Coordinates of C-alpha atoms in Angstrom, one line a residue:
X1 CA -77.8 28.1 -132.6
X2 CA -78.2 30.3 -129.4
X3 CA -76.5 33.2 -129.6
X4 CA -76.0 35.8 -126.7
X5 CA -74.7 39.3 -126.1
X6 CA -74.0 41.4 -123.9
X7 CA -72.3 45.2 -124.6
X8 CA -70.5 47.2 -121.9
X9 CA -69.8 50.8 -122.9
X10 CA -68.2 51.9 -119.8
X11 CA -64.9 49.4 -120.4
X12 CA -61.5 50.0 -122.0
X13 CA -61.6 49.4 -125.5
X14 CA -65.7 50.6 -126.1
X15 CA -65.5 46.4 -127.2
X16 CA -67.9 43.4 -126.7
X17 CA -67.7 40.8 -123.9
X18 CA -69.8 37.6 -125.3
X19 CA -70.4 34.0 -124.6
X20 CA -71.9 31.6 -127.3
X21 CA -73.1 28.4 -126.7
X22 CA -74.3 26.3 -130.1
X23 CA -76.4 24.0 -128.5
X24 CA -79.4 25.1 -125.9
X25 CA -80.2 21.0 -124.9
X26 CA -78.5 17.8 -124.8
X27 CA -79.8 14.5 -123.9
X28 CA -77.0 12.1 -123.2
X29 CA -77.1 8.4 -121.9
X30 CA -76.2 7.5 -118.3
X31 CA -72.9 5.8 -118.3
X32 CA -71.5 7.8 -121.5
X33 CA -69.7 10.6 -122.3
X34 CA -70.9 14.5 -123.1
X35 CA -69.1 17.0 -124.4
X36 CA -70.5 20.7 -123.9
X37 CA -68.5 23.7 -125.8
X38 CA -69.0 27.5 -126.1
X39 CA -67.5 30.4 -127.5
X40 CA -66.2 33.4 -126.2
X41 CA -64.7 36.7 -127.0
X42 CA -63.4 39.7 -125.0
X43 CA -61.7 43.5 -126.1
X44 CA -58.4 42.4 -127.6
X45 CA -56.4 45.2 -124.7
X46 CA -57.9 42.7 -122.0
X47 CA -55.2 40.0 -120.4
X48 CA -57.5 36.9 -119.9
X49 CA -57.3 36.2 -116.3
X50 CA -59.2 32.3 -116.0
X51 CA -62.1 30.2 -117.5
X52 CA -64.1 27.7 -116.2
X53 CA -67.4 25.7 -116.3
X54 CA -69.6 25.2 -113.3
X55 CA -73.0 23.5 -112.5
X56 CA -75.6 26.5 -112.5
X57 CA -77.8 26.6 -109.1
X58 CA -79.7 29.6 -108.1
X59 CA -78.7 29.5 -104.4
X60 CA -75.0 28.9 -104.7
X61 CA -72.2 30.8 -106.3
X62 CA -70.1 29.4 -109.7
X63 CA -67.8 27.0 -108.7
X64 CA -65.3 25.4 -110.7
X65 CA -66.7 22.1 -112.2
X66 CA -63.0 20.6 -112.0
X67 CA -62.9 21.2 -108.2
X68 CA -66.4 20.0 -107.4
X69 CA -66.3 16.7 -105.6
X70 CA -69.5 15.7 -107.4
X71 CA -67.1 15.5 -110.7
X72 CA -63.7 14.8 -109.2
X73 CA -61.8 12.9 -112.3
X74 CA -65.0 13.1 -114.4
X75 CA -64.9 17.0 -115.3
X76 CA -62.0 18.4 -117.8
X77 CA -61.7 21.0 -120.3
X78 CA -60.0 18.9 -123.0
X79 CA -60.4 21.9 -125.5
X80 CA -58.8 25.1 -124.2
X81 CA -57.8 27.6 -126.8
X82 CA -58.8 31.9 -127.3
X83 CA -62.2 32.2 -127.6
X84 CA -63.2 28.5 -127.6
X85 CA -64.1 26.1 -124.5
X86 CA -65.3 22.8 -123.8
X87 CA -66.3 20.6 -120.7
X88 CA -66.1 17.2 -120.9
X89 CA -68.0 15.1 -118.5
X90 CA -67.2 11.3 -118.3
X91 CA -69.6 8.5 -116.5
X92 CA -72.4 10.3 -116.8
X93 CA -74.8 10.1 -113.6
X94 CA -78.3 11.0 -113.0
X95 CA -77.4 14.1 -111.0
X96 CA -75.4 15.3 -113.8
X97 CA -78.6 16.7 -115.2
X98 CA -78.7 20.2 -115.0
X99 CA -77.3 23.6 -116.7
X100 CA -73.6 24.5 -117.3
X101 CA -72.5 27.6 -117.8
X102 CA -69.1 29.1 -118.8
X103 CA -67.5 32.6 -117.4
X104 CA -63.9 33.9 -117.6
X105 CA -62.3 37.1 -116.0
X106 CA -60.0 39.4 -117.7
X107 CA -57.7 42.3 -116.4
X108 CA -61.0 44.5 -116.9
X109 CA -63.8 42.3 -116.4
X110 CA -65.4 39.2 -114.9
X111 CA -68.1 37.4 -116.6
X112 CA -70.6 35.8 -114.0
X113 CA -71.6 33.4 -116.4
X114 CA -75.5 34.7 -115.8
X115 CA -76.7 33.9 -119.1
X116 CA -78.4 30.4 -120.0
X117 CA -76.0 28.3 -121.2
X118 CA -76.5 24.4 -122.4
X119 CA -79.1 22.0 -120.6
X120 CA -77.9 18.5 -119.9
X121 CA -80.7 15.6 -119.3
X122 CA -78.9 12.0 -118.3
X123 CA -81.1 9.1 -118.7
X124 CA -81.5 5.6 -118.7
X125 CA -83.3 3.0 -120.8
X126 CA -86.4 1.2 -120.0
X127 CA -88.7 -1.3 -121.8
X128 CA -92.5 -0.6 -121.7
X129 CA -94.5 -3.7 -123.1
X130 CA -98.1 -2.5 -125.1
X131 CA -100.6 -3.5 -124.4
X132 CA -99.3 -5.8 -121.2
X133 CA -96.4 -7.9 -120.7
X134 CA -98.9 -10.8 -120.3
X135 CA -100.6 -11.6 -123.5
X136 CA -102.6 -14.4 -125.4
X137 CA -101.0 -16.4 -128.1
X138 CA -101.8 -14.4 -131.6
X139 CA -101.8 -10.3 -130.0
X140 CA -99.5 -7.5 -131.6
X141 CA -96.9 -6.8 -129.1
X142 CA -95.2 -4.0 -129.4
X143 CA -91.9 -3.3 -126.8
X144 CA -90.5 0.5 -126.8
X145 CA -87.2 1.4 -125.6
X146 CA -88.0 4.5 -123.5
X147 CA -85.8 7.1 -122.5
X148 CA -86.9 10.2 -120.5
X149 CA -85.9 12.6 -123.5
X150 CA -85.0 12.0 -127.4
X151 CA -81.5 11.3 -128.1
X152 CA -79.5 13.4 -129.8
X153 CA -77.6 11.6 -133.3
X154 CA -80.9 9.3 -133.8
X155 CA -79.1 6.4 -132.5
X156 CA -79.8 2.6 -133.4
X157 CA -81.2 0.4 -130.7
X158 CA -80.5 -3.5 -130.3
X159 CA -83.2 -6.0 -128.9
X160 CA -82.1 -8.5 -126.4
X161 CA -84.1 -12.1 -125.5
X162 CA -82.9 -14.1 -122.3
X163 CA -79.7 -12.3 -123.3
X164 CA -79.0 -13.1 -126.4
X165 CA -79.4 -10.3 -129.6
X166 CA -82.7 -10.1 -131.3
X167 CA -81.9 -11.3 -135.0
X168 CA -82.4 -8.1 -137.1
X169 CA -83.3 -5.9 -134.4
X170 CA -81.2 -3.3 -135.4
X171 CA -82.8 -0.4 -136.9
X172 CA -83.4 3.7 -135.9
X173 CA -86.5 2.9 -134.3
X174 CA -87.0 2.4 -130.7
X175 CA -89.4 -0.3 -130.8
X176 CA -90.0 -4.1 -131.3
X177 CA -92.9 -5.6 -132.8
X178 CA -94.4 -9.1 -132.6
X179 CA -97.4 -9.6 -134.8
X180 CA -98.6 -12.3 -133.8
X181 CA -96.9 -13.0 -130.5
X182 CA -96.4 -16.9 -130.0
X183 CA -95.0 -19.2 -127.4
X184 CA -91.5 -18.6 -128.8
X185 CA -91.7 -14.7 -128.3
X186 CA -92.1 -15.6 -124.4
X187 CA -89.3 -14.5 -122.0
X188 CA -87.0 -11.3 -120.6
X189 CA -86.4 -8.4 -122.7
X190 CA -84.0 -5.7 -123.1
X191 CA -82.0 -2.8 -125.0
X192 CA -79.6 -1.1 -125.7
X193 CA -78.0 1.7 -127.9
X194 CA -75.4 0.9 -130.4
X195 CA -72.0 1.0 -129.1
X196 CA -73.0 0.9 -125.8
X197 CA -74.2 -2.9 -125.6
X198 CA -72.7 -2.8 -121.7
X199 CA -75.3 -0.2 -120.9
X200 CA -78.4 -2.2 -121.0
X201 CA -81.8 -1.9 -119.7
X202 CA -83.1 -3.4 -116.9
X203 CA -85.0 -6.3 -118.2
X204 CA -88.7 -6.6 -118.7
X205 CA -90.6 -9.9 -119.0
X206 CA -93.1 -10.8 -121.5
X207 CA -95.9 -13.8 -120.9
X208 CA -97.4 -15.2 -123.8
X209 CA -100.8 -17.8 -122.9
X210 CA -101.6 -20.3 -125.0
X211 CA -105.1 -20.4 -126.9
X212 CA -107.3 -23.5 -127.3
X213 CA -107.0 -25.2 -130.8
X214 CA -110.3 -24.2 -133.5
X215 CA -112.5 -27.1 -132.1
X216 CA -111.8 -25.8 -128.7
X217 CA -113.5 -22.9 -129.3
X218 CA -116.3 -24.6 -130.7
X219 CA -117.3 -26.9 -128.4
X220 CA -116.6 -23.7 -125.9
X221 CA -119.2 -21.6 -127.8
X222 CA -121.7 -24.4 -128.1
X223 CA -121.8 -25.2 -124.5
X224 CA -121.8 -21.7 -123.7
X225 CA -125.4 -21.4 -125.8
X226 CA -126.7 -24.6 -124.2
X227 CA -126.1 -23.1 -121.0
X228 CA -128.3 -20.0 -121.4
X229 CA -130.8 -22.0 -123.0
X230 CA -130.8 -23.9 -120.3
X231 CA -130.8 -21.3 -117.8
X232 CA -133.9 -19.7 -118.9
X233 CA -136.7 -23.0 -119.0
X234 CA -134.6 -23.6 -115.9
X235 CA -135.0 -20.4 -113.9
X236 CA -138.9 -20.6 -115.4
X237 CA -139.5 -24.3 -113.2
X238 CA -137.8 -23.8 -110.1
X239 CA -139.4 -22.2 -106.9
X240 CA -138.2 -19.1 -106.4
X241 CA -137.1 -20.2 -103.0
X242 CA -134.4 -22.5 -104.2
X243 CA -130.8 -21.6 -103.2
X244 CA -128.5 -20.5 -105.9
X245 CA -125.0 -21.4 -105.7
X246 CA -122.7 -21.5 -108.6
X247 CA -119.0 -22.4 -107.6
X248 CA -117.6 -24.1 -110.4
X249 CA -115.8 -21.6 -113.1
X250 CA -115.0 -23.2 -117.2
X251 CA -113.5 -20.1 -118.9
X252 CA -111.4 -19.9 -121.9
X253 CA -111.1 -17.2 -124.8
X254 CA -112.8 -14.6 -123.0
X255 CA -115.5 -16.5 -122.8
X256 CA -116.6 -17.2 -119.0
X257 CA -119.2 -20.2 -117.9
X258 CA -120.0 -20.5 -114.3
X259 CA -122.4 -23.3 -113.1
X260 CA -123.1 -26.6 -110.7
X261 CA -125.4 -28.9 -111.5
X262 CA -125.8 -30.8 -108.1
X263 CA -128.3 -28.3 -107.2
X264 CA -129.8 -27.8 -110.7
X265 CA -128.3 -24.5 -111.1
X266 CA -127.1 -23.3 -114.8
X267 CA -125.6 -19.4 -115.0
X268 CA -123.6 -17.6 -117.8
X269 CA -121.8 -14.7 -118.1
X270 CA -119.4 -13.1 -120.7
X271 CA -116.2 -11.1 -119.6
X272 CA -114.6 -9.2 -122.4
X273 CA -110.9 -8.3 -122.1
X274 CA -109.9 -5.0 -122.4
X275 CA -106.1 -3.7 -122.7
X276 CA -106.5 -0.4 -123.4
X277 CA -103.5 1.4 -121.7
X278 CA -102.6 4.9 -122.7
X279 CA -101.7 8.1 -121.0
X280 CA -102.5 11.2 -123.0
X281 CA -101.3 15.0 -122.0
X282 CA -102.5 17.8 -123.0
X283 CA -99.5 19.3 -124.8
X284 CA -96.4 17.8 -125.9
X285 CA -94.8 21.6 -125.7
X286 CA -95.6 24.5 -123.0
X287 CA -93.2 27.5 -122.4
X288 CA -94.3 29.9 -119.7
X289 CA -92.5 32.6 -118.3
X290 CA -89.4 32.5 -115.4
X291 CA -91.4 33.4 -111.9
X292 CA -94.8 32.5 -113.2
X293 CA -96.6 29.1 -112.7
X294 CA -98.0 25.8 -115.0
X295 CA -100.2 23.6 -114.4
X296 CA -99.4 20.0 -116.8
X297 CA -102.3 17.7 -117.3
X298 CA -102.0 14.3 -118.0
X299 CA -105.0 12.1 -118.4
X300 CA -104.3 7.9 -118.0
X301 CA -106.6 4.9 -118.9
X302 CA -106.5 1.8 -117.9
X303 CA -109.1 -1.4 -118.2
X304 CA -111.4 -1.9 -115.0
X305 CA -110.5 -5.5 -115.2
X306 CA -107.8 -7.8 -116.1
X307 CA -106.9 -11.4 -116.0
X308 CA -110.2 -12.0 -113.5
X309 CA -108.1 -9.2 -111.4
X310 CA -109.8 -5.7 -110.3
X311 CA -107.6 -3.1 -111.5
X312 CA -106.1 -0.9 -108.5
X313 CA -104.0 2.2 -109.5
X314 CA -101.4 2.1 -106.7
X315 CA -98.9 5.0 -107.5
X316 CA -98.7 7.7 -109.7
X317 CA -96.0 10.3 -110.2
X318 CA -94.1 13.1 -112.0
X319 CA -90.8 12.7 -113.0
X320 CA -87.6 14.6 -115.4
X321 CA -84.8 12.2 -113.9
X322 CA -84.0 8.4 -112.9
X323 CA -81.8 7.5 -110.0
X324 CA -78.8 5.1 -110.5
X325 CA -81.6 2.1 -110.3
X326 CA -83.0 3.9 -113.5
X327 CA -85.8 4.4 -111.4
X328 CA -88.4 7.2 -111.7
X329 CA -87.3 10.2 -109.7
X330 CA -90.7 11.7 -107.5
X331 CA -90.7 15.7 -108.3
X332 CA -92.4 15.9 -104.8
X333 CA -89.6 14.1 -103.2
X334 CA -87.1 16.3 -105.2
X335 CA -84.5 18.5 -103.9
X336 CA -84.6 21.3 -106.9
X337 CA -88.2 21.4 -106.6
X338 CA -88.7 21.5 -102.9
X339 CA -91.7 23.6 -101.7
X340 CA -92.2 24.7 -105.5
X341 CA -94.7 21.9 -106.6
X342 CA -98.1 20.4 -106.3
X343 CA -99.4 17.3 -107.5
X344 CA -103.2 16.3 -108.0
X345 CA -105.3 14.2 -109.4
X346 CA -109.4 14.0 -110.0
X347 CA -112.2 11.5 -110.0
X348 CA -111.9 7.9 -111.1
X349 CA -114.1 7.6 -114.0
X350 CA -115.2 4.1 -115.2
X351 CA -117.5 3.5 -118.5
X352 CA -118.1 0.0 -119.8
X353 CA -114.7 -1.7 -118.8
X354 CA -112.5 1.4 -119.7
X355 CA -111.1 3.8 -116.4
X356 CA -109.5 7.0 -116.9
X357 CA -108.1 9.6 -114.4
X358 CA -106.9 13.2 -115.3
X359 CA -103.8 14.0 -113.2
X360 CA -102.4 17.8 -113.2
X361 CA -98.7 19.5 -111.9
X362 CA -98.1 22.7 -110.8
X363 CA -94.9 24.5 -110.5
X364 CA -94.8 27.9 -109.0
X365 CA -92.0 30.6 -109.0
X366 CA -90.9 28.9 -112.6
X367 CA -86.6 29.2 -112.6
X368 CA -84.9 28.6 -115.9
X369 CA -83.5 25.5 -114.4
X370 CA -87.2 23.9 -114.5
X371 CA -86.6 23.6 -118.6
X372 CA -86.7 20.3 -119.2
X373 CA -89.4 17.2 -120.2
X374 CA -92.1 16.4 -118.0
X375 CA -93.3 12.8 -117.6
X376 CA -96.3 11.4 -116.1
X377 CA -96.2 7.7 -114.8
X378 CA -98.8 5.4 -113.1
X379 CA -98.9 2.3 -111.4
X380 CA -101.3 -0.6 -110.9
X381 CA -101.6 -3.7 -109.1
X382 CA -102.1 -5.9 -112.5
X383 CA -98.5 -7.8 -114.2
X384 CA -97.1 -5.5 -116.3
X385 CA -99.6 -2.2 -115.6
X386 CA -97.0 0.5 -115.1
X387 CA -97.5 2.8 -117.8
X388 CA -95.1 6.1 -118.7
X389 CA -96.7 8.9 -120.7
X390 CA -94.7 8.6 -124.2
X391 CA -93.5 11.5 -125.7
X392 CA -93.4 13.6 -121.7
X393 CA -94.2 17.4 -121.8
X394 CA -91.6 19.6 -122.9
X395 CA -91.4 22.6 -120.8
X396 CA -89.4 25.8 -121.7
X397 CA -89.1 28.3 -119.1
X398 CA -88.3 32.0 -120.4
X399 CA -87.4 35.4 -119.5
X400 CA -85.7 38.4 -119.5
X401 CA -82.6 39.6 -117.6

């Protein structure tokens, strides 16, 4: 519980003016409702003038949430009684994610509400497939129902195939698991909370390939030998002027066999898969003070090579909020953060068939509205290769007044 005081010895009365809020941080789902209380308390000679919440922003004075076009008919104060207050905000958005704080003015005095009061975060769901939402017939798949901060009440997600519920997919934890994957696990995915089966996630579509039966395999590996047997005595009789060309590709089970034998040409090769996908940060927790600056570090992996596909990392970006497409919101491209941040990110680094890339924020002139969890995302050109850094970083700014 966050408690906060504030004495003023000069007024009538030689009383207390406080405000109380008993929860710092929320995290709500888009689409639902929030409600955000405080208590209050004032010298008992003091008339009470007006109360109201408003939307904290460092560049604009406190205005009334209920006459704030961003709110109109989604902002009330449902509980409204001496010494207790609470805003109610309905079809949650997005934008809604920010700090509320409560003041009031009495015949004495007006409280400007400058103390931290309670920190919404809105977000959507999304499902992120590990290791890739293509995979071969006997993987572990594992789905996660991601949301850009914890929820509060520890609420029970639902599982959705091509629409229809997930038998038994009802539990506390956020994720699905498939172990082993088959042809019948194949199809869209989704989720939702419970009690809000209307506010789903966008769908996510998993591909499961078939593998070749025992036999298969066999006759694979055998001709596989043969061929670099073959290569060798072959490579040892030919003149070393003849023109090597192989154009013809077998490949099954990782297992990769190039060769033409019109031109007496044998070559082999083996390509292992590697789906190795994971962002790791540096911290799950930083707290730095309000005017200062962080620097967040996330580092990502990803496997040079995919599904005979070069891996390219096409995007990669910071984020605390989604739009209304439950999209990842750019901090560069960010209103709040305008001119306040910086985002780099070093050398490619490849070893064996693994890549990894260490990406770092920084956020100068730190304000307390900046408190909030940190995610790292990253993009590549392969099906399924967009990756979200899972818990984000949880930053807490501080300070004194």
């Amino acid at each position: 519980m966050a408690l906060f005081l504030k004495y003023f010895s000069g007024l009538p009365g030689n009383s207390c003016y406080r405000v109380s809020y008993p929860t710092r941080t929320m995290c709500v789902l888009q689409g639902t409702s929030v409600d955000i209380s405080c208590t209050y308390s004032h010298p008992p000679d003091a008339t009470l003038k007006y109360t109201y919440w408003f939307k904290w922003r460092a560049d604009q004075d406190p205005r009334d949430l209920q006459a704030d076009s961003e709110y109109k008919g989604r902002a009330e104060y449902p509980v409204e009684e001496t010494g207790r207050s609470t805003l109610r905000i309905t079809d949650l958005r997005h934008t809604d994610s920010a700090e509320y704080r409560f003041t009031f003015k009495t015949s004495y005095y007006e409280w400007k509400g400058i103390l931290h009061g309670t920190t919404l975060t809105v977000t959507g769901l999304r499902v992120e497939v590990t290791p890739v939402a293509m995979v071969t017939e006997g993987q572990r798949v594992t789905l996660t129902c991601i949301t850009s901060c914890p929820l509060a009440d520890k609420p029970s997600y639902i599982w959705y195939q091509n629409n229809g519920p997930v038998t038994g997919s009802e539990n506390p934890e956020n994720q699905l698991v498939l172990d082993p994957v088959g042809p019948q696990h194949a199809g869209s995915y989704s989720c939702s909370v419970r009690n809000y089966a209307h506010l789903r996630s966008p769908e996510e579509t998993l591909t499961v390939q078939c593998t070749m039966n025992n036999s298969s395999s066999l006759t694979t590996v055998a001709v596989g030998t043969v061929a670099v047997l073959l290569t060798m005595v072959i490579f040892l009789l030919i003149p070393p002027s003849l023109h090597v060309s192989c154009d013809h590709a077998f490949h099954q089970l990782n297992l990769c066999v190039l060769f033409i034998l019109n031109e007496m040409c044998l070559f082999f090769t083996v390509l292992q898969g590697n789906d190795d996908w994971t962002v790791t940060c540096t911290s799950s927790n930083v707290c730095s003070v309000r005017g200062s600056t962080v620097d967040i570090s996330c580092t990502f992996k990803y496997p040079e090579k995919q599904h005979d596909l070069s891996t390219t990392v096409l995007e990669t970006l910071w984020f605390t909020k989604e739009d209304r497409n439950q999209k990842p919101v750019d901090l560069l491209s960010d209103a709040d953060y305008t001119g306040r941040v910086e985002s780099s990110c070093g050398e490619i680094s490849c070893f064996w068939s693994s890549c990894n890339r260490k990406c770092t924020l920084s956020i100068r002139d730190l304000r307390q509205s900046d408190s909030a969890v940190y995610n790292f995302r990253f993009k590549t050109n392969q099906p399924g290769g967009e990756h979200t850094a899972n818990p984000g970083v949880a930053l807490t700014v501080t300070g004194t007044l």
